[in-house]
Short mmCIF file of C-alpha atoms and ligand atoms in Angstrom, two decimals:
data_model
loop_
_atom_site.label_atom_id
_atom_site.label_comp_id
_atom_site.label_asym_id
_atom_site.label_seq_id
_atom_site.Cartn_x
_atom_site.Cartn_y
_atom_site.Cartn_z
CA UNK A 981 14.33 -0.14 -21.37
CA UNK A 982 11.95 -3.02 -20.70
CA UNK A 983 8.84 -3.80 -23.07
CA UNK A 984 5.65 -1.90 -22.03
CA UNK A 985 3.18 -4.70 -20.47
CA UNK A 986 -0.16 -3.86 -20.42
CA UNK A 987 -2.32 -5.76 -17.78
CA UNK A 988 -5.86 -6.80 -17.73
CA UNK A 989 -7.77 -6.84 -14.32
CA UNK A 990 -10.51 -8.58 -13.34
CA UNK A 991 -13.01 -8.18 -10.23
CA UNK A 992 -13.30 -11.40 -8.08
CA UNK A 993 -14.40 -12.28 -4.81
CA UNK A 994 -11.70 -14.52 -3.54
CA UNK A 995 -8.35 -15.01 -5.52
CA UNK A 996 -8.08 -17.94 -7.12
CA UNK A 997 -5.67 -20.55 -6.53
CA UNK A 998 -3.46 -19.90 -9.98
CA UNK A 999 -3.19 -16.49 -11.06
CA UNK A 1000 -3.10 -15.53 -14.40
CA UNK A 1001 0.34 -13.81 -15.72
CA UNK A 1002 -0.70 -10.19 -16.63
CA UNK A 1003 -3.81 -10.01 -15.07
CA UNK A 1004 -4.42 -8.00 -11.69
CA UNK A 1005 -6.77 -9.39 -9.23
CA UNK A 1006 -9.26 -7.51 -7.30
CA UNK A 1007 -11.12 -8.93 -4.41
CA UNK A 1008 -13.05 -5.93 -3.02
CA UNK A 1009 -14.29 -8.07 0.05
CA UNK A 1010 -11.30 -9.04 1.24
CA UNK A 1011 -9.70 -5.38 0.53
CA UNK A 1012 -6.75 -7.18 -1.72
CA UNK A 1013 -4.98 -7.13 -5.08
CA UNK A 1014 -3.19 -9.76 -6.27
CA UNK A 1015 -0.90 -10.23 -9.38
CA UNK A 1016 1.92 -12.13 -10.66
CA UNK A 1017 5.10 -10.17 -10.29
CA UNK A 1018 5.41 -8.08 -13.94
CA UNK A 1019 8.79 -9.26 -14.77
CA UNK A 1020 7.79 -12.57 -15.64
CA UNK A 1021 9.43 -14.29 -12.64
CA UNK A 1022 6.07 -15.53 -11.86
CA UNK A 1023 5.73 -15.12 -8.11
CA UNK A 1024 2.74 -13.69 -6.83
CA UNK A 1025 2.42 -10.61 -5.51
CA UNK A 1026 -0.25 -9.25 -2.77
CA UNK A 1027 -1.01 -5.57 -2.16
CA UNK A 1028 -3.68 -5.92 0.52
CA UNK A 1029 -5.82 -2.10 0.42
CA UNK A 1030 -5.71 -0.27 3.60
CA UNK A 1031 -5.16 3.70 4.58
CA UNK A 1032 -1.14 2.30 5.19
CA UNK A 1033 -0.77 0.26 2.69
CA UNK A 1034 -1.93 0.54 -0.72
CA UNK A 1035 -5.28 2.26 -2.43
CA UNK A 1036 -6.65 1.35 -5.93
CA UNK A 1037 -8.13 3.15 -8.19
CA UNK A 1038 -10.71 2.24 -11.22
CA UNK A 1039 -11.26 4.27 -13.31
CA UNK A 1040 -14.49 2.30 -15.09
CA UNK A 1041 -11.81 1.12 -17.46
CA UNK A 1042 -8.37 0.63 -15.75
CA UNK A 1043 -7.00 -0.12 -12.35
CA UNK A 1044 -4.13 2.35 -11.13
CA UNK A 1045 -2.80 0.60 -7.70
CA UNK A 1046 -0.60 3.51 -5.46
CA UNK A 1047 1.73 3.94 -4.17
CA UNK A 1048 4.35 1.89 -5.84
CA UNK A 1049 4.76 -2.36 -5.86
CA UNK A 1050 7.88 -3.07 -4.13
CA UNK A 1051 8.58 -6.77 -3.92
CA UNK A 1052 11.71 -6.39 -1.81
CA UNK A 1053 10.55 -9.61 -0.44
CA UNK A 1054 11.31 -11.50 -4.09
CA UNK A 1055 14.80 -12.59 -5.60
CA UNK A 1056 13.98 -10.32 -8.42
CA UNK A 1057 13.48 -7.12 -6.45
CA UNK A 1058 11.25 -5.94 -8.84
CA UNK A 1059 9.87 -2.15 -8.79
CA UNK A 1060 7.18 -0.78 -10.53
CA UNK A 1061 3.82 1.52 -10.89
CA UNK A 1062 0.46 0.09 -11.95
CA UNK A 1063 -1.19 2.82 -13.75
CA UNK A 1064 -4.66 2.37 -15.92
CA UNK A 1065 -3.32 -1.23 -16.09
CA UNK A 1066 0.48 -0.40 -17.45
CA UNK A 1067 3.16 -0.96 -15.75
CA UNK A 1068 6.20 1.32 -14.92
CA UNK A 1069 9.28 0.10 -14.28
CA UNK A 1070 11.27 1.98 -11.78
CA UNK A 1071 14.64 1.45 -9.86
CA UNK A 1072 15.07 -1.99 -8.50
CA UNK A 1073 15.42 -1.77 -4.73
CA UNK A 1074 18.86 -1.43 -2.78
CA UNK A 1075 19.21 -2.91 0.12
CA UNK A 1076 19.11 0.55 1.99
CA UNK A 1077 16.41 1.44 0.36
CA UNK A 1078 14.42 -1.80 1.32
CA UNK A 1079 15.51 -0.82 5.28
CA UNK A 1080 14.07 3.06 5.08
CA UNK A 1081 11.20 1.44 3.09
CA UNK A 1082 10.35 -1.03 5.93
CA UNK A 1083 11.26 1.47 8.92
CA UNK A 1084 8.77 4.35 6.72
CA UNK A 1085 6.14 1.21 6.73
CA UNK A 1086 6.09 0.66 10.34
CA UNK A 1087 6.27 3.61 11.60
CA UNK A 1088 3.27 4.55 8.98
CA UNK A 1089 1.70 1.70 10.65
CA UNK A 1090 2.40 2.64 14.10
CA UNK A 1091 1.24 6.13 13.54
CA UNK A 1092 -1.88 5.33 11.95
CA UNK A 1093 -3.36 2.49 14.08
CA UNK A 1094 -1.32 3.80 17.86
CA UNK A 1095 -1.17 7.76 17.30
CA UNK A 1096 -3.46 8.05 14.29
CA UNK A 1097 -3.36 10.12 11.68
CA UNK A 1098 -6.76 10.97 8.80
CA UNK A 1099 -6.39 8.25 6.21
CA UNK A 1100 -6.00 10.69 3.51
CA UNK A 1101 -2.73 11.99 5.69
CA UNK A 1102 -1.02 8.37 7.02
CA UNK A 1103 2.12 8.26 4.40
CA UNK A 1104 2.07 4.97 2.93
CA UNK A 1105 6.19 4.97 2.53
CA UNK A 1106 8.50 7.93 2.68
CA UNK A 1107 9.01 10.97 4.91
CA UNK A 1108 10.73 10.58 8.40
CA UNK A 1109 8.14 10.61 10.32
CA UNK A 1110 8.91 11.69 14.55
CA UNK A 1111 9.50 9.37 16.73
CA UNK A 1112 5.92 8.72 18.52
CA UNK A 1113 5.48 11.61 21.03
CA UNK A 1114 5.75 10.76 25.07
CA UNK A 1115 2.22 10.36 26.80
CA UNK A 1116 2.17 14.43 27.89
CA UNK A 1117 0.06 16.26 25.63
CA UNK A 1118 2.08 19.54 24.97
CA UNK A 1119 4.94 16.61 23.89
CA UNK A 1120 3.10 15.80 20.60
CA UNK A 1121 4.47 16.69 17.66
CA UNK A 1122 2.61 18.70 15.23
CA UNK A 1123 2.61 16.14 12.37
CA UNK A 1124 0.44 13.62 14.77
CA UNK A 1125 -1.63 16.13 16.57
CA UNK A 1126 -4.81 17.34 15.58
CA UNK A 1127 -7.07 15.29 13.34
CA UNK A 1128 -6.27 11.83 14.52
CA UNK A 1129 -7.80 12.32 17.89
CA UNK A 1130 -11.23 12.19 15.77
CA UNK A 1131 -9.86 8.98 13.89
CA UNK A 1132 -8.70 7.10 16.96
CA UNK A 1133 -11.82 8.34 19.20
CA UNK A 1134 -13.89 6.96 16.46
CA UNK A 1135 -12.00 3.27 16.17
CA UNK A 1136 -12.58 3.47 19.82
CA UNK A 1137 -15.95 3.77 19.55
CA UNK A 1138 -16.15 0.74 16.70
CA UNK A 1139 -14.15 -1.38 18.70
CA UNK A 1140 -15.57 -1.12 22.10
CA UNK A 1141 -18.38 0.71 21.92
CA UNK A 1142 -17.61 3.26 23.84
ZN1 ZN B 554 9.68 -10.65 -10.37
#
């Protein structure tokens, strides 16, 4: 069992250049939390905010950060929740899991910004998600079909003003 570490956050507009151990980061502007990795190893770790990546939550008091921090990317392979500023240690990664993690994250990615999906729907990780329907209509799969038509049409719209 590790030793319950409780963070502090704090609300900033850019992040600055040293980060404080224990303390989570938010820059609302820039749509990112930052923190140094919670088991002390003292690399930092980004979670930018997006609809596939990760979504924050304060509660007034605390900052809850979903879905999990995975730092695959780090030597310690550190795993953990960040939940009204405690952290939860989970599994460390395998190396299979980092794989279906990365696959789960493009695909999320490739669903949400090529095929869209509502934000609310885009799975951040998990589930096997189809393999991105041919161009034929009647081809698409139910999982991408209805409500990201409204999504996409309105990117569309921001983008190009159509
Ligand atoms: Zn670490």
């Amino acid at each position: 069992m590790r030793p319950e570490i409780v963070l502090t956050h704090e609300f900033v507009r850019a992040m600055p250049d040293e980060l404080e151990e224990r303390t989570i980061y938010v820059s609302i502007d820039f749509a990112t939390v930052a923190h140094k990795c919670c088991c002390g190893c003292g690399r930092e770790v980004v979670t930018p905010l997006s609809p596939t990546d990760w979504r924050l939550i304060f509660d007034g008091e605390t900052i809850s950060i979903e879905p999990s921090v995975g730092s695959w990317n780090l030597p310690c392979r550190s795993h953990y929740w960040i939940r009204r500023n405690k952290v939860q240690w989970s599994r460390p990664w395998s190396r299979e899991q980092v794989q279906a993690e990365r696959a789960a994250d493009a695909r999320a990615k490739a669903i949400y910004y090529g095929n869209e999906i509502e934000a609310e729907e885009a799975p951040p990780v998990i589930v096997p998600v189809p393999p991105a329907p041919s161009s034929t209509e009647d081809a698409e799969s139910p999982v991408v079909a209805k409500p990201e038509r409204r999504v996409w049409r309105r990117l569309k719209r921001w983008m190009f003003g159509a």
